[in-house]
Amino acid sequence: MAAAAGLLRATVGLAAASSLHRPGLELRRAGAAAAAAAASFTSARRSYGSEAREEEELRVRYLDDEHKGIVVLGLNRPHAKNALNKNLLKMMSKAVDALKSDKKVRTVIFRSEVPGIFCAGADLKERAKMHSSEVSSFVSKARAAINEMANLPVPTIAALDGIALGGGLELALACDIRVAASSAKMGLVETKLAIIPGAGGTQRLPRTIGVSLAKELIFSARVVDGEEAKSIGLISHVVQQNEAGDAAYRRALALAREFLPQGPVAMRVAKLAINQGMEVDLVTGLAIEEACYAQTIPTKDRIEGLLAFKEKRPPHYKGE
């Protein structure tokens, strides 16, 4: 039960061309394998209903007190191993749309409310009921939701306290920082699931760990645990799982608190400069940085930061 409770199942595979338009036998078998693997990671330490109401499939929590400014998005589909369905994608898009224009939001943590699993990928049971013409629309919406997450102007952290399969891994890759929990008593269960075609996995993975290694993982559909994921740069931090099964979330929360004292405008433009700069040559990237830096010049954050540096004291930002 505790064994591998925080295992990151970064399984990467490619769907056959025929699978782009209809869920085939291989995907159905992969879905069944994913469900079986996920079931072995559930924990009795936290109690969840057998099925969440639709409006609760994504829980949005605005933290307060010393965590004010941190927002937690929690996947909550225990009966489906947090698989991505139409409703969940719709809720994610709605939540992200609200967050991106909220100036009080400083960091977003993406986690699971279900013990032992982050996300099992696409909801293949729902996909099996779709007409072939609906599948393309579903994939486009999945891609859009993940892109919206990636384009949030504030730092985002994925807390992986369980397995991440297919689209679940792609969700994590869309976040700026990934934290995974590991266990010294892991029992690996081979699970194979194809990446949602066109949702971004073949593009984000090589940008994260390098082209050659990304190809190796994709071609082999290899399963990697938290320790290996850390060694190849897939995640930033790996922590020992705790009794509550939320060690990755706790580490993500600690990281988010480190971000809070920083100037909000500076954080936003820094993320923008990094994201855009990585897609161009160095000279163009430096020009992007200059343009972004110019946005911080008239702000109270910059003035306060300069005063704090001069006085050698912690800054006391008043907000934007």
CSV table of C-alpha atoms in Angstrom, one decimal:
chain,number,residue,atom,x,y,z
A,1,MET,CA,0.0,0.0,0.0
A,2,ALA,CA,2.7,2.5,1.0
A,3,ALA,CA,5.0,0.9,-1.5
A,4,ALA,CA,5.3,3.1,-4.6
A,5,ALA,CA,2.5,5.3,-3.3
A,6,GLY,CA,4.4,8.3,-4.7
A,7,LEU,CA,5.8,6.7,-7.8
A,8,LEU,CA,5.9,8.8,-10.9
A,9,ARG,CA,4.9,6.6,-13.8
A,10,ALA,CA,6.3,8.7,-16.7
A,11,THR,CA,5.2,6.3,-19.4
A,12,VAL,CA,5.6,7.7,-22.9
A,13,GLY,CA,4.3,6.0,-26.1
A,14,LEU,CA,3.2,6.7,-29.6
A,15,ALA,CA,-0.3,5.9,-30.9
A,16,ALA,CA,-0.6,4.1,-34.3
A,17,ALA,CA,-1.8,6.3,-37.1
A,18,SER,CA,-5.2,4.6,-37.1
A,19,SER,CA,-5.6,5.5,-33.4
A,20,LEU,CA,-5.7,9.2,-34.3
A,21,HIS,CA,-9.3,8.9,-35.4
A,22,ARG,CA,-10.8,6.1,-33.3
A,23,PRO,CA,-9.9,4.3,-30.0
A,24,GLY,CA,-8.4,1.0,-31.1
A,25,LEU,CA,-7.9,-2.3,-29.3
A,26,GLU,CA,-4.4,-1.3,-28.2
A,27,LEU,CA,-5.6,1.8,-26.5
A,28,ARG,CA,-8.4,-0.1,-24.8
A,29,ARG,CA,-6.0,-2.6,-23.5
A,30,ALA,CA,-3.7,0.2,-22.4
A,31,GLY,CA,-6.6,1.8,-20.6
A,32,ALA,CA,-7.4,-1.4,-18.8
A,33,ALA,CA,-3.7,-1.8,-17.8
A,34,ALA,CA,-3.6,1.7,-16.5
A,35,ALA,CA,-6.7,1.2,-14.4
A,36,ALA,CA,-5.3,-2.0,-13.0
A,37,ALA,CA,-2.0,-0.3,-12.1
A,38,ALA,CA,-3.7,2.7,-10.6
A,39,ALA,CA,-5.9,0.6,-8.5
A,40,SER,CA,-2.8,-0.9,-6.8
A,41,PHE,CA,-1.7,2.5,-5.7
A,42,THR,CA,-4.8,3.6,-3.8
A,43,SER,CA,-4.5,4.3,-0.1
A,44,ALA,CA,-6.9,3.8,2.8
A,45,ARG,CA,-5.4,6.6,4.7
A,46,ARG,CA,-7.7,9.2,3.0
A,47,SER,CA,-11.3,8.6,2.4
A,48,TYR,CA,-13.0,9.6,-0.9
A,49,GLY,CA,-16.5,9.0,-2.3
A,50,SER,CA,-16.8,6.3,-5.0
A,51,GLU,CA,-17.8,9.0,-7.4
A,52,ALA,CA,-17.4,12.8,-7.4
A,53,ARG,CA,-20.1,15.2,-8.6
A,54,GLU,CA,-19.2,16.8,-11.9
A,55,GLU,CA,-18.7,20.2,-10.3
A,56,GLU,CA,-16.1,18.7,-7.9
A,57,GLU,CA,-14.0,16.9,-10.6
A,58,LEU,CA,-11.6,19.9,-10.3
A,59,ARG,CA,-11.3,21.4,-6.9
A,60,VAL,CA,-10.0,25.0,-6.8
A,61,ARG,CA,-8.6,26.3,-3.5
A,62,TYR,CA,-7.3,29.8,-2.8
A,63,LEU,CA,-5.0,29.5,0.2
A,64,ASP,CA,-4.7,32.2,2.8
A,65,ASP,CA,-2.7,33.4,5.7
A,66,GLU,CA,1.0,32.6,5.1
A,67,HIS,CA,0.1,30.9,1.8
A,68,LYS,CA,-2.0,33.8,0.5
A,69,GLY,CA,-1.5,34.1,-3.3
A,70,ILE,CA,-1.1,30.4,-3.8
A,71,VAL,CA,-3.9,28.6,-5.7
A,72,VAL,CA,-4.3,24.8,-5.7
A,73,LEU,CA,-6.0,23.0,-8.6
A,74,GLY,CA,-6.9,19.5,-7.5
A,75,LEU,CA,-7.9,16.7,-9.8
A,76,ASN,CA,-10.7,14.7,-8.2
A,77,ARG,CA,-12.1,11.9,-10.3
A,78,PRO,CA,-11.4,8.9,-8.0
A,79,HIS,CA,-13.7,6.5,-9.9
A,80,ALA,CA,-11.8,7.2,-13.1
A,81,LYS,CA,-8.2,7.6,-11.8
A,82,ASN,CA,-8.4,11.3,-12.7
A,83,ALA,CA,-8.7,10.5,-16.4
A,84,LEU,CA,-9.3,13.5,-18.6
A,85,ASN,CA,-12.8,13.7,-19.9
A,86,LYS,CA,-14.8,16.5,-21.5
A,87,ASN,CA,-16.1,17.9,-18.3
A,88,LEU,CA,-12.7,18.0,-16.6
A,89,LEU,CA,-11.1,19.7,-19.5
A,90,LYS,CA,-13.9,22.2,-19.6
A,91,MET,CA,-13.4,22.9,-15.9
A,92,MET,CA,-9.6,23.2,-16.3
A,93,SER,CA,-10.0,25.8,-19.0
A,94,LYS,CA,-12.5,27.7,-17.0
A,95,ALA,CA,-10.3,27.7,-13.9
A,96,VAL,CA,-7.2,28.7,-15.8
A,97,ASP,CA,-9.0,31.5,-17.7
A,98,ALA,CA,-10.0,33.0,-14.3
A,99,LEU,CA,-6.5,32.6,-12.8
A,100,LYS,CA,-4.6,34.2,-15.7
A,101,SER,CA,-6.4,37.6,-15.1
A,102,ASP,CA,-6.3,37.5,-11.3
A,103,LYS,CA,-3.5,39.8,-10.2
A,104,LYS,CA,-3.7,38.4,-6.6
A,105,VAL,CA,-2.6,34.9,-7.8
A,106,ARG,CA,1.2,34.4,-7.4
A,107,THR,CA,1.7,30.7,-7.9
A,108,VAL,CA,-0.5,27.7,-9.0
A,109,ILE,CA,0.0,24.2,-7.7
A,110,PHE,CA,-1.5,21.4,-9.8
A,111,ARG,CA,-2.1,18.2,-7.8
A,112,SER,CA,-4.3,15.2,-7.3
A,113,GLU,CA,-6.9,14.8,-4.6
A,114,VAL,CA,-7.0,11.0,-5.2
A,115,PRO,CA,-4.4,8.9,-3.3
A,116,GLY,CA,-1.8,7.1,-5.4
A,117,ILE,CA,-2.4,8.7,-8.8
A,118,PHE,CA,-1.9,12.0,-10.5
A,119,CYS,CA,-3.7,11.3,-13.8
A,120,ALA,CA,-4.2,8.2,-15.9
A,121,GLY,CA,-4.4,10.1,-19.1
A,122,ALA,CA,-7.4,10.3,-21.4
A,123,ASP,CA,-10.7,8.8,-20.3
A,124,LEU,CA,-10.8,5.9,-22.8
A,125,LYS,CA,-14.2,4.8,-21.7
A,126,GLU,CA,-15.6,8.1,-22.7
A,127,ARG,CA,-13.5,8.1,-25.9
A,128,ALA,CA,-14.9,4.7,-26.9
A,129,LYS,CA,-18.4,6.1,-27.0
A,130,MET,CA,-17.4,9.1,-29.2
A,131,HIS,CA,-18.0,9.2,-32.9
A,132,SER,CA,-14.8,9.4,-34.9
A,133,SER,CA,-15.5,13.0,-35.7
A,134,GLU,CA,-15.7,13.8,-32.0
A,135,VAL,CA,-12.3,12.4,-31.2
A,136,SER,CA,-10.5,15.1,-33.1
A,137,SER,CA,-12.4,17.8,-31.3
A,138,PHE,CA,-11.6,16.2,-27.9
A,139,VAL,CA,-7.9,16.0,-28.7
A,140,SER,CA,-8.0,19.7,-29.8
A,141,LYS,CA,-9.7,20.6,-26.5
A,142,ALA,CA,-7.1,18.6,-24.5
A,143,ARG,CA,-4.3,20.3,-26.3
A,144,ALA,CA,-5.9,23.7,-25.7
A,145,ALA,CA,-6.4,23.1,-22.0
A,146,ILE,CA,-2.8,22.0,-21.6
A,147,ASN,CA,-1.5,25.0,-23.6
A,148,GLU,CA,-3.6,27.3,-21.4
A,149,MET,CA,-2.0,25.8,-18.3
A,150,ALA,CA,1.5,26.2,-19.8
A,151,ASN,CA,0.7,29.9,-20.7
A,152,LEU,CA,-0.4,31.0,-17.3
A,153,PRO,CA,1.6,34.1,-16.5
A,154,VAL,CA,2.5,33.0,-12.9
A,155,PRO,CA,4.8,30.1,-11.8
A,156,THR,CA,3.1,26.7,-11.9
A,157,ILE,CA,4.1,23.5,-10.0
A,158,ALA,CA,3.0,20.0,-10.6
A,159,ALA,CA,2.9,17.9,-7.4
A,160,LEU,CA,3.1,14.2,-8.5
A,161,ASP,CA,2.2,12.1,-5.5
A,162,GLY,CA,1.2,9.2,-7.8
A,163,ILE,CA,1.4,7.8,-11.3
A,164,ALA,CA,1.3,10.1,-14.3
A,165,LEU,CA,0.3,8.4,-17.5
A,166,GLY,CA,0.0,9.7,-21.1
A,167,GLY,CA,-2.0,13.0,-20.9
A,168,GLY,CA,-1.3,13.1,-17.2
A,169,LEU,CA,2.4,13.4,-17.9
A,170,GLU,CA,1.7,16.0,-20.5
A,171,LEU,CA,-0.2,18.1,-17.9
A,172,ALA,CA,2.8,17.9,-15.6
A,173,LEU,CA,5.2,18.8,-18.5
A,174,ALA,CA,3.1,22.0,-19.1
A,175,CYS,CA,3.9,23.2,-15.6
A,176,ASP,CA,7.1,25.1,-14.9
A,177,ILE,CA,8.3,22.9,-12.1
A,178,ARG,CA,7.6,19.2,-11.3
A,179,VAL,CA,8.0,17.6,-7.9
A,180,ALA,CA,7.6,13.8,-7.4
A,181,ALA,CA,7.4,11.6,-4.4
A,182,SER,CA,9.3,8.3,-4.2
A,183,SER,CA,9.4,5.3,-1.9
A,184,ALA,CA,12.2,3.0,-0.9
A,185,LYS,CA,9.9,0.0,-1.2
A,186,MET,CA,8.7,0.3,-4.8
A,187,GLY,CA,7.2,-2.5,-6.7
A,188,LEU,CA,7.1,-1.6,-10.4
A,189,VAL,CA,4.0,-2.5,-12.4
A,190,GLU,CA,4.4,-2.3,-16.1
A,191,THR,CA,1.8,0.0,-17.7
A,192,LYS,CA,1.7,1.2,-21.2
A,193,LEU,CA,-0.5,4.1,-22.4
A,194,ALA,CA,-0.2,6.1,-25.6
A,195,ILE,CA,0.2,9.9,-25.4
A,196,ILE,CA,-2.9,11.8,-26.5
A,197,PRO,CA,-2.2,12.3,-30.2
A,198,GLY,CA,-1.3,15.9,-30.8
A,199,ALA,CA,-1.7,17.1,-27.2
A,200,GLY,CA,1.9,18.1,-26.9
A,201,GLY,CA,3.9,15.3,-25.4
A,202,THR,CA,6.1,14.8,-28.4
A,203,GLN,CA,7.0,18.5,-28.3
A,204,ARG,CA,7.3,19.2,-24.6
A,205,LEU,CA,9.2,16.1,-23.6
A,206,PRO,CA,12.2,16.8,-25.9
A,207,ARG,CA,12.3,20.4,-24.8
A,208,THR,CA,12.5,19.2,-21.2
A,209,ILE,CA,15.0,16.3,-21.3
A,210,GLY,CA,16.6,16.7,-24.8
A,211,VAL,CA,15.7,15.2,-28.2
A,212,SER,CA,17.7,12.0,-28.1
A,213,LEU,CA,16.5,10.9,-24.6
A,214,ALA,CA,12.9,11.9,-25.4
A,215,LYS,CA,13.0,9.7,-28.5
A,216,GLU,CA,14.4,6.8,-26.5
A,217,LEU,CA,11.6,7.0,-23.9
A,218,ILE,CA,8.9,7.5,-26.6
A,219,PHE,CA,10.1,4.7,-28.8
A,220,SER,CA,10.5,2.2,-25.9
A,221,ALA,CA,7.4,3.3,-23.8
A,222,ARG,CA,9.7,3.0,-20.8
A,223,VAL,CA,8.4,3.4,-17.3
A,224,VAL,CA,10.6,5.5,-15.0
A,225,ASP,CA,10.3,6.1,-11.3
A,226,GLY,CA,10.8,9.4,-9.4
A,227,GLU,CA,14.6,8.9,-8.9
A,228,GLU,CA,15.2,8.2,-12.6
A,229,ALA,CA,12.9,11.0,-13.6
A,230,LYS,CA,15.0,13.3,-11.5
A,231,SER,CA,18.3,12.1,-13.0
A,232,ILE,CA,17.2,12.8,-16.5
A,233,GLY,CA,15.7,16.2,-15.8
A,234,LEU,CA,12.1,15.2,-16.2
A,235,ILE,CA,11.3,16.5,-12.7
A,236,SER,CA,13.1,19.1,-10.5
A,237,HIS,CA,12.7,17.5,-7.1
A,238,VAL,CA,12.1,14.0,-5.7
A,239,VAL,CA,11.1,13.6,-2.1
A,240,GLN,CA,10.5,10.6,0.2
A,241,GLN,CA,6.8,9.8,0.4
A,242,ASN,CA,5.2,10.4,3.8
A,243,GLU,CA,2.4,8.5,5.6
A,244,ALA,CA,-0.2,10.9,4.4
A,245,GLY,CA,0.8,10.3,0.8
A,246,ASP,CA,1.2,14.0,0.0
A,247,ALA,CA,5.0,14.6,0.2
A,248,ALA,CA,5.2,16.0,-3.3
A,249,TYR,CA,2.4,18.5,-2.5
A,250,ARG,CA,4.1,19.6,0.7
A,251,ARG,CA,7.4,20.2,-1.2
A,252,ALA,CA,5.5,22.1,-3.9
A,253,LEU,CA,3.8,24.2,-1.2
A,254,ALA,CA,7.2,25.0,0.3
A,255,LEU,CA,8.6,26.0,-3.1
A,256,ALA,CA,5.5,28.2,-3.8
A,257,ARG,CA,6.1,30.0,-0.5
A,258,GLU,CA,9.7,30.8,-1.6
A,259,PHE,CA,8.2,32.6,-4.6
A,260,LEU,CA,5.7,34.8,-2.6
A,261,PRO,CA,8.2,37.5,-1.4
A,262,GLN,CA,9.3,38.2,-5.0
A,263,GLY,CA,7.8,41.1,-7.0
A,264,PRO,CA,4.7,39.9,-8.9
A,265,VAL,CA,5.4,41.9,-12.0
A,266,ALA,CA,9.0,40.8,-12.2
A,267,MET,CA,7.9,37.1,-11.8
A,268,ARG,CA,5.5,37.4,-14.7
A,269,VAL,CA,7.8,39.1,-17.1
A,270,ALA,CA,10.7,36.7,-16.1
A,271,LYS,CA,8.5,33.7,-17.0
A,272,LEU,CA,7.5,35.4,-20.3
A,273,ALA,CA,11.1,36.2,-21.2
A,274,ILE,CA,12.3,32.6,-20.4
A,275,ASN,CA,9.4,30.9,-22.3
A,276,GLN,CA,9.7,33.1,-25.4
A,277,GLY,CA,13.5,33.2,-25.3
A,278,MET,CA,13.9,29.5,-25.4
A,279,GLU,CA,12.2,29.4,-28.8
A,280,VAL,CA,14.6,31.8,-30.5
A,281,ASP,CA,18.3,32.5,-31.0
A,282,LEU,CA,20.3,34.3,-28.2
A,283,VAL,CA,20.3,37.7,-29.8
A,284,THR,CA,16.5,37.7,-30.2
A,285,GLY,CA,16.2,36.3,-26.7
A,286,LEU,CA,18.2,39.1,-25.3
A,287,ALA,CA,15.9,41.6,-27.1
A,288,ILE,CA,12.9,39.9,-25.6
A,289,GLU,CA,14.5,40.1,-22.1
A,290,GLU,CA,15.1,43.8,-22.6
A,291,ALA,CA,11.5,44.4,-23.6
A,292,CYS,CA,10.2,42.4,-20.7
A,293,TYR,CA,12.6,44.2,-18.2
A,294,ALA,CA,11.2,47.6,-19.5
A,295,GLN,CA,7.8,46.6,-18.1
A,296,THR,CA,9.2,46.5,-14.6
A,297,ILE,CA,10.8,49.9,-14.6
A,298,PRO,CA,7.8,52.0,-13.6
A,299,THR,CA,6.4,49.6,-11.0
A,300,LYS,CA,6.3,50.0,-7.3
A,301,ASP,CA,7.9,46.5,-7.0
A,302,ARG,CA,11.1,47.7,-8.7
A,303,ILE,CA,11.3,50.8,-6.5
A,304,GLU,CA,10.7,48.8,-3.3
A,305,GLY,CA,13.3,46.2,-4.5
A,306,LEU,CA,15.9,48.9,-5.1
A,307,LEU,CA,15.3,50.5,-1.7
A,308,ALA,CA,15.5,47.1,0.0
A,309,PHE,CA,18.8,46.3,-1.7
A,310,LYS,CA,20.2,49.7,-0.7
A,311,GLU,CA,19.1,49.3,2.9
A,312,LYS,CA,20.1,45.6,3.0
A,313,ARG,CA,16.7,44.5,4.2
A,314,PRO,CA,14.0,42.1,3.0
A,315,PRO,CA,11.6,43.8,0.5
A,316,HIS,CA,8.1,44.6,1.5
A,317,TYR,CA,6.1,44.6,-1.7
A,318,LYS,CA,2.7,46.2,-1.7
A,319,GLY,CA,1.5,44.5,-4.8
A,320,GLU,CA,1.0,45.8,-8.3
